[in-house]
């Protein structure tokens, strides 16, 4: 089966930075879109940033100017660095991928990694 495995996260001070990485493995021909979502307790999952198949990045207004996101299409990995972290960045961050398979293009999600911004 397809797996998305995240790394990174943890406790970060306000104004600090965090780097998240994700690697996809399994029956993959090509990943169309790949990126990150996040979810805080009691709230809906929301977009952080996603890179589509053409290399275009779509990111939330709340993180514009504070992040760097990149894909390695050969290794099926993606990384996200967020700077100037604020308390409302605290959430579980989920790796996301829309993967082209033989007969479908389903969505996949990682287990999630906790990012807590606190002094």
PDB file of C-alpha atoms in Angstrom:
ATOM      1  CA  UNK A   1       0.000   0.000   0.000  1.00  0.00           C
ATOM      2  CA  UNK A   2       0.980   3.617  -0.382  1.00  0.00           C
ATOM      3  CA  UNK A   3       2.531   5.159   2.681  1.00  0.00           C
ATOM      4  CA  UNK A   4       3.300   8.757   3.528  1.00  0.00           C
ATOM      5  CA  UNK A   5       5.797   9.032   6.362  1.00  0.00           C
ATOM      6  CA  UNK A   6       6.386  12.393   8.016  1.00  0.00           C
ATOM      7  CA  UNK A   7       9.319  13.572  10.066  1.00  0.00           C
ATOM      8  CA  UNK A   8      10.009  16.743  11.976  1.00  0.00           C
ATOM      9  CA  UNK A   9       7.735  18.712  14.202  1.00  0.00           C
ATOM     10  CA  UNK A  10       7.983  19.208  17.926  1.00  0.00           C
ATOM     11  CA  UNK A  11       8.034  22.108  20.351  1.00  0.00           C
ATOM     12  CA  UNK A  12       9.152  25.413  18.857  1.00  0.00           C
ATOM     13  CA  UNK A  13       9.399  28.861  20.401  1.00  0.00           C
ATOM     14  CA  UNK A  14       7.389  31.726  18.941  1.00  0.00           C
ATOM     15  CA  UNK A  15       9.367  33.315  16.145  1.00  0.00           C
ATOM     16  CA  UNK A  16      11.256  30.097  15.550  1.00  0.00           C
ATOM     17  CA  UNK A  17      11.265  27.735  12.606  1.00  0.00           C
ATOM     18  CA  UNK A  18      10.295  24.171  11.897  1.00  0.00           C
ATOM     19  CA  UNK A  19      11.156  21.842   9.058  1.00  0.00           C
ATOM     20  CA  UNK A  20       8.866  18.991   8.063  1.00  0.00           C
ATOM     21  CA  UNK A  21       9.633  16.234   5.595  1.00  0.00           C
ATOM     22  CA  UNK A  22       7.519  13.548   3.986  1.00  0.00           C
ATOM     23  CA  UNK A  23       8.397  10.512   1.906  1.00  0.00           C
ATOM     24  CA  UNK A  24       5.920   8.526  -0.156  1.00  0.00           C
ATOM     25  CA  UNK A  25       6.426   4.860  -0.925  1.00  0.00           C
ATOM     26  CA  UNK A  26       4.479   1.990  -2.425  1.00  0.00           C
ATOM     27  CA  UNK A  27       2.729   1.443  -5.765  1.00  0.00           C
ATOM     28  CA  UNK A  28       3.288   4.889  -7.228  1.00  0.00           C
ATOM     29  CA  UNK A  29       3.607   5.833 -10.847  1.00  0.00           C
ATOM     30  CA  UNK A  30       3.660   9.552 -10.280  1.00  0.00           C
ATOM     31  CA  UNK A  31       2.504  11.996  -7.635  1.00  0.00           C
ATOM     32  CA  UNK A  32       0.310  14.708  -9.081  1.00  0.00           C
ATOM     33  CA  UNK A  33      -0.071  17.007  -6.084  1.00  0.00           C
ATOM     34  CA  UNK A  34       1.817  16.869  -2.818  1.00  0.00           C
ATOM     35  CA  UNK A  35       1.956  19.077   0.221  1.00  0.00           C
ATOM     36  CA  UNK A  36       0.797  19.760   3.740  1.00  0.00           C
ATOM     37  CA  UNK A  37      -2.431  20.331   5.636  1.00  0.00           C
ATOM     38  CA  UNK A  38      -2.926  20.964   9.329  1.00  0.00           C
ATOM     39  CA  UNK A  39      -5.641  20.481  11.918  1.00  0.00           C
ATOM     40  CA  UNK A  40      -6.072  21.909  15.395  1.00  0.00           C
ATOM     41  CA  UNK A  41      -8.380  20.303  17.993  1.00  0.00           C
ATOM     42  CA  UNK A  42     -12.014  21.114  17.299  1.00  0.00           C
ATOM     43  CA  UNK A  43     -11.237  22.636  13.927  1.00  0.00           C
ATOM     44  CA  UNK A  44     -11.402  21.466  10.357  1.00  0.00           C
ATOM     45  CA  UNK A  45      -8.339  20.394   8.475  1.00  0.00           C
ATOM     46  CA  UNK A  46      -6.974  23.274   6.444  1.00  0.00           C
ATOM     47  CA  UNK A  47      -4.516  23.777   3.652  1.00  0.00           C
ATOM     48  CA  UNK A  48      -0.983  24.866   4.457  1.00  0.00           C
ATOM     49  CA  UNK A  49       0.706  24.513   1.072  1.00  0.00           C
ATOM     50  CA  UNK A  50       0.525  22.144  -1.878  1.00  0.00           C
ATOM     51  CA  UNK A  51       2.620  21.843  -5.024  1.00  0.00           C
ATOM     52  CA  UNK A  52       0.748  20.628  -8.076  1.00  0.00           C
ATOM     53  CA  UNK A  53       2.060  18.523 -10.931  1.00  0.00           C
ATOM     54  CA  UNK A  54       3.203  21.597 -12.818  1.00  0.00           C
ATOM     55  CA  UNK A  55       5.262  22.902  -9.921  1.00  0.00           C
ATOM     56  CA  UNK A  56       2.849  25.637  -8.879  1.00  0.00           C
ATOM     57  CA  UNK A  57       2.527  26.246  -5.156  1.00  0.00           C
ATOM     58  CA  UNK A  58      -0.805  27.001  -3.534  1.00  0.00           C
ATOM     59  CA  UNK A  59      -0.539  28.146   0.070  1.00  0.00           C
ATOM     60  CA  UNK A  60      -2.763  29.584   2.745  1.00  0.00           C
ATOM     61  CA  UNK A  61      -2.788  33.323   3.350  1.00  0.00           C
ATOM     62  CA  UNK A  62      -1.748  32.733   6.953  1.00  0.00           C
ATOM     63  CA  UNK A  63       1.608  31.287   5.919  1.00  0.00           C
ATOM     64  CA  UNK A  64       2.445  33.293   2.814  1.00  0.00           C
ATOM     65  CA  UNK A  65       5.892  34.799   3.093  1.00  0.00           C
ATOM     66  CA  UNK A  66       6.828  32.492   5.959  1.00  0.00           C
ATOM     67  CA  UNK A  67       7.381  29.178   4.246  1.00  0.00           C
ATOM     68  CA  UNK A  68       9.531  27.359   1.772  1.00  0.00           C
ATOM     69  CA  UNK A  69       8.190  24.196   0.200  1.00  0.00           C
ATOM     70  CA  UNK A  70       9.895  21.945  -2.311  1.00  0.00           C
ATOM     71  CA  UNK A  71       9.416  18.585  -4.017  1.00  0.00           C
ATOM     72  CA  UNK A  72      11.826  15.962  -5.207  1.00  0.00           C
ATOM     73  CA  UNK A  73       9.841  14.203  -7.898  1.00  0.00           C
ATOM     74  CA  UNK A  74      12.423  11.461  -8.331  1.00  0.00           C
ATOM     75  CA  UNK A  75      12.407  10.436  -4.669  1.00  0.00           C
ATOM     76  CA  UNK A  76       8.719  11.253  -4.054  1.00  0.00           C
ATOM     77  CA  UNK A  77       9.531  13.489  -1.134  1.00  0.00           C
ATOM     78  CA  UNK A  78       8.461  16.924  -0.041  1.00  0.00           C
ATOM     79  CA  UNK A  79       9.754  19.297   2.595  1.00  0.00           C
ATOM     80  CA  UNK A  80       8.270  22.322   4.286  1.00  0.00           C
ATOM     81  CA  UNK A  81      10.035  24.974   6.301  1.00  0.00           C
ATOM     82  CA  UNK A  82       7.981  27.521   8.192  1.00  0.00           C
ATOM     83  CA  UNK A  83       9.524  30.560   9.817  1.00  0.00           C
ATOM     84  CA  UNK A  84       8.313  33.187  12.258  1.00  0.00           C
ATOM     85  CA  UNK A  85       6.047  30.660  13.923  1.00  0.00           C
ATOM     86  CA  UNK A  86       3.061  31.869  15.906  1.00  0.00           C
ATOM     87  CA  UNK A  87       0.778  30.244  18.456  1.00  0.00           C
ATOM     88  CA  UNK A  88      -1.943  29.704  15.885  1.00  0.00           C
ATOM     89  CA  UNK A  89       0.469  27.576  13.869  1.00  0.00           C
ATOM     90  CA  UNK A  90       0.066  24.920  16.574  1.00  0.00           C
ATOM     91  CA  UNK A  91      -1.592  21.903  14.974  1.00  0.00           C
ATOM     92  CA  UNK A  92      -1.088  18.396  13.725  1.00  0.00           C
ATOM     93  CA  UNK A  93       0.478  18.658  10.290  1.00  0.00           C
ATOM     94  CA  UNK A  94      -0.433  16.022   7.723  1.00  0.00           C
ATOM     95  CA  UNK A  95       1.418  15.139   4.582  1.00  0.00           C
ATOM     96  CA  UNK A  96      -0.865  14.905   1.560  1.00  0.00           C
ATOM     97  CA  UNK A  97      -0.432  13.357  -1.856  1.00  0.00           C
ATOM     98  CA  UNK A  98      -2.688  12.790  -4.830  1.00  0.00           C
ATOM     99  CA  UNK A  99      -1.116   9.823  -6.541  1.00  0.00           C
ATOM    100  CA  UNK A 100      -1.529   8.554 -10.073  1.00  0.00           C
ATOM    101  CA  UNK A 101      -2.000   4.777 -10.008  1.00  0.00           C
ATOM    102  CA  UNK A 102      -2.984   2.335 -12.710  1.00  0.00           C
ATOM    103  CA  UNK A 103      -6.747   2.903 -12.514  1.00  0.00           C
ATOM    104  CA  UNK A 104      -7.276   5.784 -10.112  1.00  0.00           C
ATOM    105  CA  UNK A 105      -5.814   8.949  -8.633  1.00  0.00           C
ATOM    106  CA  UNK A 106      -6.688   8.701  -4.935  1.00  0.00           C
ATOM    107  CA  UNK A 107      -5.757  10.978  -2.064  1.00  0.00           C
ATOM    108  CA  UNK A 108      -3.365   9.774   0.629  1.00  0.00           C
ATOM    109  CA  UNK A 109      -2.555  11.124   4.055  1.00  0.00           C
ATOM    110  CA  UNK A 110       0.258  10.630   6.512  1.00  0.00           C
ATOM    111  CA  UNK A 111      -0.161   9.901  10.206  1.00  0.00           C
ATOM    112  CA  UNK A 112       0.492  13.506  11.131  1.00  0.00           C
ATOM    113  CA  UNK A 113       3.177  15.199  13.174  1.00  0.00           C
ATOM    114  CA  UNK A 114       2.557  17.618  16.024  1.00  0.00           C
ATOM    115  CA  UNK A 115       3.894  21.151  15.859  1.00  0.00           C
ATOM    116  CA  UNK A 116       3.507  23.113  19.078  1.00  0.00           C
ATOM    117  CA  UNK A 117       4.503  26.769  19.205  1.00  0.00           C
ATOM    118  CA  UNK A 118       4.994  27.885  22.784  1.00  0.00           C
ATOM    119  CA  UNK A 119       7.528  29.644  24.959  1.00  0.00           C
TER     120      UNK A 119
END
